[in-house]
Tab-separated table of C-alpha atoms in Angstrom:
chain	number	residue	atom	x	y	z
A	1171	UNK	CA	72.543	44.031	113.007
A	1172	UNK	CA	74.404	44.151	109.469
A	1173	UNK	CA	78.000	44.323	109.593
A	1174	UNK	CA	77.830	48.163	108.586
A	1175	UNK	CA	76.302	49.499	111.639
A	1176	UNK	CA	78.834	48.071	113.706
A	1177	UNK	CA	81.144	50.502	112.192
A	1178	UNK	CA	79.271	53.355	113.625
A	1179	UNK	CA	79.966	53.201	117.322
A	1180	UNK	CA	83.415	52.076	116.757
A	1181	UNK	CA	83.681	55.188	114.742
A	1182	UNK	CA	81.889	57.404	117.535
A	1183	UNK	CA	84.279	56.206	119.875
A	1184	UNK	CA	87.452	56.714	117.923
A	1185	UNK	CA	86.555	60.212	117.198
A	1186	UNK	CA	85.296	60.713	120.760
A	1187	UNK	CA	88.583	59.786	121.946
A	1188	UNK	CA	90.986	62.055	119.401
A	1189	UNK	CA	90.018	65.125	121.735
A	1190	UNK	CA	89.772	65.560	125.717
A	1191	UNK	CA	88.987	68.459	127.693
A	1192	UNK	CA	90.073	69.042	131.239
A	1193	UNK	CA	88.573	71.760	132.732
A	1194	UNK	CA	89.867	74.337	135.492
A	1195	UNK	CA	88.663	73.871	138.913
A	1196	UNK	CA	85.041	76.520	138.870
A	1197	UNK	CA	85.571	79.932	140.705
A	1198	UNK	CA	82.683	78.709	143.128
A	1199	UNK	CA	85.299	76.614	144.990
A	1200	UNK	CA	87.704	79.484	145.688
A	1201	UNK	CA	87.392	79.602	149.200
A	1202	UNK	CA	89.290	81.617	151.726
A	1203	UNK	CA	92.011	79.911	153.482
A	1204	UNK	CA	93.730	80.242	156.908
A	1205	UNK	CA	97.143	81.717	157.621
A	1206	UNK	CA	98.535	78.132	157.758
A	1207	UNK	CA	97.274	77.115	154.428
A	1208	UNK	CA	98.703	80.418	152.637
A	1209	UNK	CA	102.025	79.911	154.311
A	1210	UNK	CA	102.038	76.279	153.065
A	1211	UNK	CA	100.734	77.516	149.682
A	1212	UNK	CA	103.075	80.262	149.555
A	1213	UNK	CA	106.297	77.745	150.531
A	1214	UNK	CA	105.057	75.313	147.684
A	1215	UNK	CA	105.210	78.529	145.000
A	1216	UNK	CA	108.859	79.288	146.173
A	1217	UNK	CA	109.922	75.383	145.743
A	1218	UNK	CA	108.163	75.234	142.214
A	1219	UNK	CA	110.085	78.365	141.061
A	1220	UNK	CA	113.335	76.936	142.493
A	1221	UNK	CA	112.308	74.030	140.480
A	1222	UNK	CA	111.996	75.950	137.464
A	1223	UNK	CA	115.728	77.732	137.910
A	1224	UNK	CA	116.867	74.325	137.939
A	1225	UNK	CA	115.390	73.500	134.718
A	1226	UNK	CA	113.335	70.729	136.333
A	1227	UNK	CA	110.290	71.798	134.406
A	1228	UNK	CA	108.162	68.999	135.328
A	1229	UNK	CA	108.951	69.109	139.011
A	1230	UNK	CA	107.612	72.668	139.009
A	1231	UNK	CA	104.374	71.657	136.675
A	1232	UNK	CA	103.732	69.022	139.438
A	1233	UNK	CA	103.675	71.333	142.535
A	1234	UNK	CA	101.666	73.766	140.060
A	1235	UNK	CA	99.270	71.088	139.839
A	1236	UNK	CA	99.022	70.656	143.648
A	1237	UNK	CA	98.352	74.512	144.453
A	1238	UNK	CA	95.701	74.413	141.666
A	1239	UNK	CA	93.951	71.511	143.395
A	1240	UNK	CA	94.469	71.978	147.090
A	1241	UNK	CA	95.188	75.810	147.559
A	1242	UNK	CA	93.107	77.632	145.026
A	1243	UNK	CA	91.781	80.344	147.059
A	1244	UNK	CA	94.874	81.284	148.417
A	1245	UNK	CA	97.015	84.419	147.626
A	1246	UNK	CA	99.654	82.285	146.370
A	1247	UNK	CA	97.542	80.517	143.708
A	1248	UNK	CA	97.177	83.447	141.311
A	1249	UNK	CA	100.811	83.726	141.045
A	1250	UNK	CA	101.006	79.883	140.653
A	1251	UNK	CA	98.569	79.476	137.692
A	1252	UNK	CA	100.692	82.873	135.703
A	1253	UNK	CA	103.650	81.008	136.465
A	1254	UNK	CA	102.286	77.753	135.126
A	1255	UNK	CA	101.433	79.736	132.021
A	1256	UNK	CA	104.428	81.238	131.186
A	1257	UNK	CA	106.134	77.830	131.864
A	1258	UNK	CA	103.597	76.139	129.666
A	1259	UNK	CA	104.253	78.619	126.935
A	1260	UNK	CA	108.267	77.808	127.290
A	1261	UNK	CA	107.269	74.325	126.561
A	1262	UNK	CA	104.991	75.493	123.485
A	1263	UNK	CA	101.911	74.380	124.727
A	1264	UNK	CA	100.389	77.313	124.061
A	1265	UNK	CA	96.748	76.383	124.471
A	1266	UNK	CA	97.182	75.535	127.930
A	1267	UNK	CA	99.425	78.496	128.772
A	1268	UNK	CA	96.848	80.250	127.473
A	1269	UNK	CA	94.053	78.816	129.590
A	1270	UNK	CA	95.912	79.202	132.958
A	1271	UNK	CA	96.212	83.106	131.587
A	1272	UNK	CA	92.834	83.309	131.210
A	1273	UNK	CA	91.912	81.902	134.556
A	1274	UNK	CA	93.808	84.333	136.119
A	1275	UNK	CA	92.398	87.492	134.781
A	1276	UNK	CA	89.008	85.803	135.184
A	1277	UNK	CA	89.175	84.782	138.890
A	1278	UNK	CA	91.830	87.123	140.163
A	1279	UNK	CA	91.098	90.832	139.195
A	1280	UNK	CA	92.831	91.931	142.410
A	1281	UNK	CA	95.949	89.981	141.527
A	1282	UNK	CA	98.871	92.770	141.481
A	1283	UNK	CA	100.290	91.689	137.857
A	1284	UNK	CA	96.907	91.455	136.635
A	1285	UNK	CA	98.066	93.781	133.668
A	1286	UNK	CA	101.034	91.633	132.901
A	1287	UNK	CA	98.800	88.186	132.805
A	1288	UNK	CA	96.506	90.371	130.409
A	1289	UNK	CA	99.262	91.092	128.362
A	1290	UNK	CA	100.629	87.379	127.766
A	1291	UNK	CA	97.101	86.429	127.401
A	1292	UNK	CA	96.483	88.425	124.571
A	1293	UNK	CA	99.903	87.636	123.082
A	1294	UNK	CA	98.833	84.078	123.289
A	1295	UNK	CA	95.647	84.718	121.647
A	1296	UNK	CA	97.417	86.019	118.735
A	1297	UNK	CA	99.931	83.262	118.179
A	1298	UNK	CA	96.848	80.632	118.569
A	1299	UNK	CA	95.259	83.023	115.527
A	1300	UNK	CA	98.097	83.226	113.550
A	1301	UNK	CA	98.554	79.006	113.838
A	1302	UNK	CA	95.150	78.560	113.061
A	1303	UNK	CA	95.491	80.931	110.026
A	1304	UNK	CA	98.687	79.030	108.881
A	1305	UNK	CA	97.154	75.403	109.442
A	1306	UNK	CA	93.557	76.305	107.707
A	1307	UNK	CA	95.673	77.716	104.594
A	1308	UNK	CA	98.386	74.664	104.428
A	1309	UNK	CA	96.251	71.589	105.385
A	1310	UNK	CA	94.172	69.721	103.004
A	1311	UNK	CA	90.238	69.859	102.828
A	1312	UNK	CA	89.679	66.819	104.885
A	1313	UNK	CA	92.065	67.987	107.783
A	1314	UNK	CA	90.644	71.477	107.601
A	1315	UNK	CA	87.098	69.926	108.366
A	1316	UNK	CA	88.351	69.116	112.108
A	1317	UNK	CA	89.993	72.344	112.715
A	1318	UNK	CA	87.608	74.471	114.791
A	1319	UNK	CA	88.497	78.247	115.517
A	1320	UNK	CA	85.634	78.626	118.201
A	1321	UNK	CA	88.514	78.431	120.932
A	1322	UNK	CA	90.558	81.434	119.376
A	1323	UNK	CA	87.198	83.257	119.214
A	1324	UNK	CA	86.089	82.383	122.602
A	1325	UNK	CA	89.543	83.765	123.686
A	1326	UNK	CA	89.870	87.014	122.138
A	1327	UNK	CA	85.986	87.773	123.247
A	1328	UNK	CA	87.317	86.839	126.792
A	1329	UNK	CA	89.951	89.589	126.462
A	1330	UNK	CA	87.144	91.958	124.636
A	1331	UNK	CA	85.310	91.254	127.884
A	1332	UNK	CA	88.200	91.973	130.616
A	1333	UNK	CA	89.704	94.781	128.696
A	1334	UNK	CA	87.344	96.707	126.287
A	1335	UNK	CA	88.674	100.176	126.942
A	1336	UNK	CA	92.609	98.991	126.164
A	1337	UNK	CA	93.375	98.588	122.540
A	1338	UNK	CA	93.871	94.867	122.862
A	1339	UNK	CA	90.302	95.028	122.391
A	1340	UNK	CA	89.827	96.545	118.779
A	1341	UNK	CA	92.585	94.498	117.589
A	1342	UNK	CA	90.540	91.249	118.993
A	1343	UNK	CA	87.408	92.078	116.939
A	1344	UNK	CA	89.776	92.167	114.017
A	1345	UNK	CA	91.128	88.907	114.255
A	1346	UNK	CA	87.937	87.972	114.798
A	1347	UNK	CA	86.728	89.205	111.485
A	1348	UNK	CA	90.054	87.367	109.971
A	1349	UNK	CA	88.816	84.074	111.712
A	1350	UNK	CA	85.274	83.979	109.919
A	1351	UNK	CA	86.612	85.035	106.770
A	1352	UNK	CA	89.234	82.186	107.057
A	1353	UNK	CA	86.156	80.011	107.803
A	1354	UNK	CA	83.778	80.965	105.145
A	1355	UNK	CA	81.581	82.801	107.504
A	1356	UNK	CA	81.484	86.269	106.104
A	1357	UNK	CA	78.319	87.380	107.481
A	1358	UNK	CA	79.719	87.140	111.391
A	1359	UNK	CA	82.989	88.721	109.880
A	1360	UNK	CA	81.161	91.625	109.107
A	1361	UNK	CA	79.505	92.103	112.198
A	1362	UNK	CA	82.787	91.654	114.106
A	1363	UNK	CA	83.879	94.702	112.166
A	1364	UNK	CA	80.741	96.498	112.511
A	1365	UNK	CA	81.322	96.441	116.551
A	1366	UNK	CA	85.150	97.431	115.891
A	1367	UNK	CA	84.153	100.619	113.668
A	1368	UNK	CA	81.158	101.853	116.140
A	1369	UNK	CA	82.964	101.043	119.355
A	1370	UNK	CA	86.447	102.042	118.402
A	1371	UNK	CA	86.020	104.604	115.379
A	1372	UNK	CA	89.514	106.326	116.588
A	1373	UNK	CA	91.501	103.059	116.879
A	1374	UNK	CA	94.392	102.276	114.364
A	1375	UNK	CA	92.521	99.254	113.613
A	1376	UNK	CA	89.626	101.311	112.289
A	1377	UNK	CA	90.657	102.084	108.774
A	1378	UNK	CA	91.575	98.536	107.809
A	1379	UNK	CA	88.231	97.519	109.570
A	1380	UNK	CA	86.461	99.634	106.410
A	1381	UNK	CA	88.427	98.233	103.709
A	1382	UNK	CA	88.425	95.001	104.799
A	1383	UNK	CA	84.273	95.079	105.517
A	1384	UNK	CA	84.472	96.159	101.803
A	1385	UNK	CA	85.851	93.672	100.789
A	1386	UNK	CA	83.852	91.040	102.941
A	1387	UNK	CA	80.416	92.687	100.877
A	1388	UNK	CA	82.221	92.530	97.590
A	1389	UNK	CA	83.163	88.697	97.924
A	1390	UNK	CA	79.015	87.762	98.134
A	1391	UNK	CA	79.020	89.118	94.569
A	1392	UNK	CA	79.825	86.945	91.853
A	1393	UNK	CA	79.476	89.380	89.018
A	1394	UNK	CA	76.934	92.255	87.732
A	1395	UNK	CA	74.360	89.212	86.904
A	1396	UNK	CA	74.085	88.232	91.026
A	1397	UNK	CA	74.393	91.599	92.513
A	1398	UNK	CA	71.930	91.571	95.027
A	1399	UNK	CA	72.495	94.568	97.178
A	1400	UNK	CA	75.745	93.870	98.827
A	1401	UNK	CA	77.847	95.819	95.801
A	1402	UNK	CA	75.928	98.983	97.130
A	1403	UNK	CA	77.168	98.155	101.057
A	1404	UNK	CA	81.019	97.763	99.356
A	1405	UNK	CA	80.760	100.861	97.564
A	1406	UNK	CA	79.594	102.895	100.767
A	1407	UNK	CA	82.669	101.026	102.937
A	1408	UNK	CA	85.322	102.032	100.722
A	1409	UNK	CA	83.671	105.762	100.129
A	1410	UNK	CA	83.619	105.864	104.259
A	1411	UNK	CA	87.195	105.044	104.292
A	1412	UNK	CA	88.348	107.443	101.435
A	1413	UNK	CA	86.352	110.381	103.007
A	1414	UNK	CA	87.677	109.382	106.414
A	1415	UNK	CA	91.511	108.149	105.965
A	1416	UNK	CA	92.098	108.788	101.985
A	1417	UNK	CA	94.455	111.615	102.772
A	1418	UNK	CA	96.615	109.985	105.226
A	1419	UNK	CA	100.311	109.342	103.716
A	1420	UNK	CA	100.650	106.381	105.962
A	1421	UNK	CA	97.955	104.469	104.397
A	1422	UNK	CA	98.992	104.579	101.120
A	1423	UNK	CA	98.617	100.976	100.643
A	1424	UNK	CA	95.597	100.270	102.148
A	1425	UNK	CA	93.946	103.506	100.151
A	1426	UNK	CA	95.444	101.808	96.985
A	1427	UNK	CA	93.334	98.912	98.177
A	1428	UNK	CA	90.156	100.665	98.719
A	1429	UNK	CA	90.308	102.932	95.337
A	1430	UNK	CA	90.664	99.341	93.555
A	1431	UNK	CA	87.889	97.999	95.295
A	1432	UNK	CA	85.298	100.496	94.751
A	1433	UNK	CA	86.385	100.736	90.766
A	1434	UNK	CA	85.287	97.048	91.099
A	1435	UNK	CA	82.193	97.424	92.846
A	1436	UNK	CA	81.188	100.506	90.862
A	1437	UNK	CA	81.455	98.362	87.473
A	1438	UNK	CA	79.668	95.379	89.531
A	1439	UNK	CA	77.001	97.908	90.192
A	1440	UNK	CA	76.702	99.457	86.576
A	1441	UNK	CA	76.602	96.218	85.137
A	1442	UNK	CA	73.750	94.780	87.165
A	1443	UNK	CA	71.893	97.818	85.701
A	1444	UNK	CA	72.727	96.849	82.292
A	1445	UNK	CA	71.931	92.915	82.919
A	1446	UNK	CA	68.725	94.126	84.059
A	1447	UNK	CA	68.032	96.562	81.021
A	1448	UNK	CA	69.176	93.673	78.535
A	1449	UNK	CA	66.471	91.177	80.495
A	1450	UNK	CA	63.601	93.443	79.662
A	1451	UNK	CA	64.949	94.524	75.962
A	1452	UNK	CA	65.625	91.506	74.632
A	1453	UNK	CA	63.632	88.674	76.763
A	1454	UNK	CA	60.460	90.733	77.352
A	1455	UNK	CA	60.984	92.980	74.177
A	1456	UNK	CA	60.200	95.786	76.347
A	1457	UNK	CA	62.042	99.102	75.416
A	1458	UNK	CA	60.170	101.122	78.315
A	1459	UNK	CA	61.340	98.880	81.143
A	1460	UNK	CA	65.266	98.634	79.660
A	1461	UNK	CA	65.738	102.468	79.705
A	1462	UNK	CA	64.930	102.679	83.458
A	1463	UNK	CA	68.028	100.263	83.993
A	1464	UNK	CA	69.779	102.203	80.863
A	1465	UNK	CA	69.328	105.493	82.217
A	1466	UNK	CA	70.554	104.463	85.812
A	1467	UNK	CA	73.518	102.786	84.516
A	1468	UNK	CA	74.432	105.946	82.005
A	1469	UNK	CA	73.899	108.358	84.890
A	1470	UNK	CA	76.455	106.648	87.473
A	1471	UNK	CA	79.263	108.170	88.046
A	1472	UNK	CA	82.391	107.414	87.474
A	1473	UNK	CA	81.941	106.164	83.921
A	1474	UNK	CA	83.058	102.606	83.157
A	1475	UNK	CA	82.375	100.156	80.464
A	1476	UNK	CA	79.259	99.130	81.915
A	1477	UNK	CA	78.189	102.616	81.250
A	1478	UNK	CA	79.575	102.956	77.784
A	1479	UNK	CA	77.551	100.209	76.874
A	1480	UNK	CA	74.194	101.336	78.517
A	1481	UNK	CA	74.716	104.439	76.231
A	1482	UNK	CA	75.100	102.114	73.088
A	1483	UNK	CA	71.914	100.437	74.198
A	1484	UNK	CA	70.124	103.880	74.798
A	1485	UNK	CA	70.887	104.931	71.073
A	1486	UNK	CA	69.877	101.545	69.925
A	1487	UNK	CA	66.492	101.943	71.586
A	1488	UNK	CA	66.124	105.597	70.337
A	1489	UNK	CA	67.003	104.719	66.783
A	1490	UNK	CA	64.002	102.609	66.721
A	1491	UNK	CA	65.540	99.476	65.215
A	1492	UNK	CA	64.157	96.349	65.856
A	1493	UNK	CA	64.820	93.966	68.427
A	1494	UNK	CA	66.568	90.791	67.693
A	1495	UNK	CA	64.161	87.752	68.198
A	1496	UNK	CA	65.000	84.246	68.758
A	1497	UNK	CA	63.016	80.733	67.586
A	1498	UNK	CA	61.058	80.726	70.483
A	1499	UNK	CA	60.035	84.370	70.013
A	1500	UNK	CA	58.685	83.756	66.771
A	1501	UNK	CA	57.262	80.467	67.675
A	1502	UNK	CA	54.899	82.263	70.132
A	1503	UNK	CA	54.651	85.416	68.419
A	1504	UNK	CA	56.357	87.179	70.633
A	1505	UNK	CA	55.251	90.975	70.457
A	1506	UNK	CA	57.606	93.995	69.273
A	1507	UNK	CA	57.262	96.990	71.701
A	1508	UNK	CA	58.538	100.086	70.185
A	1509	UNK	CA	59.305	103.157	73.195
A	1510	UNK	CA	56.006	105.196	73.070
A	1511	UNK	CA	57.424	108.376	74.161
A	1512	UNK	CA	61.623	108.320	72.645
A	1513	UNK	CA	63.510	110.625	75.436
A	1514	UNK	CA	64.763	113.632	73.803
A	1515	UNK	CA	68.646	113.353	72.960
A	1516	UNK	CA	70.871	114.590	75.098
């Protein structure tokens, strides 16, 4: 074996050791306990809470772990996990805290403080999302490669599943779209926004979703020469926003953003028609075909720089001017096709 091959298992071992995963006790292990065990669990919980008040966080966490391991089916288990999660949050161990909140909402739906846990779970997910976005934008290209948004996205999906009729769900979908956008997964981001718009059209997050979706569609296009239909989808998204929410004074900034995006999309679309027309006119020397695209660009409203250029090209063809040829055209004897029927001047 060559020396280079020895490096492979060592590298795998190092990378594998960079991240450890500790799972909670699976739900199937939750069983009924007798009165004595219930009392023992409640006594342990009270001890842990007293230790927290005394500032002994490590001692409290140790007892919470005991309850989670040996008294998972007791009524005190839900309270223990919730208190444990809040303790971890104060200790700035956000991911671990979120896992405790998530465990409670998943396995203890009858817990009398379920709503509070869900609120804390959602707040934790939002904090993790903000941290991920900050790290992704400020880290180097190398370290960004090792940052995975899957856990954050799974967190929001869990909230959507557990609280689909609350205002948390559309906000979670919007955050998921942001995660995918930062990770350069534009198609997945658009899919999340589609769900938001379809399921929660009355949500305060719906207006943002329309404009965000238009921006994402437009991000697929690198200019008129590369328009593949995404421009039309961007136009529809911006227009839908302006029709539904364009008159709302509280959305003035969003309206301005939609108008600017729509103007760019219009320029891309008319520009793409001119690009196609130029191809038929100057590369194929086929004015009849070019006129189709120029006319489409000319009729498009509102007018843009490309609209004016299309009108100039149309006039050029109607005047019967010879199409410029290059050395290749002359070498291969490229034919000069003049339109068989000149359109009537407007």
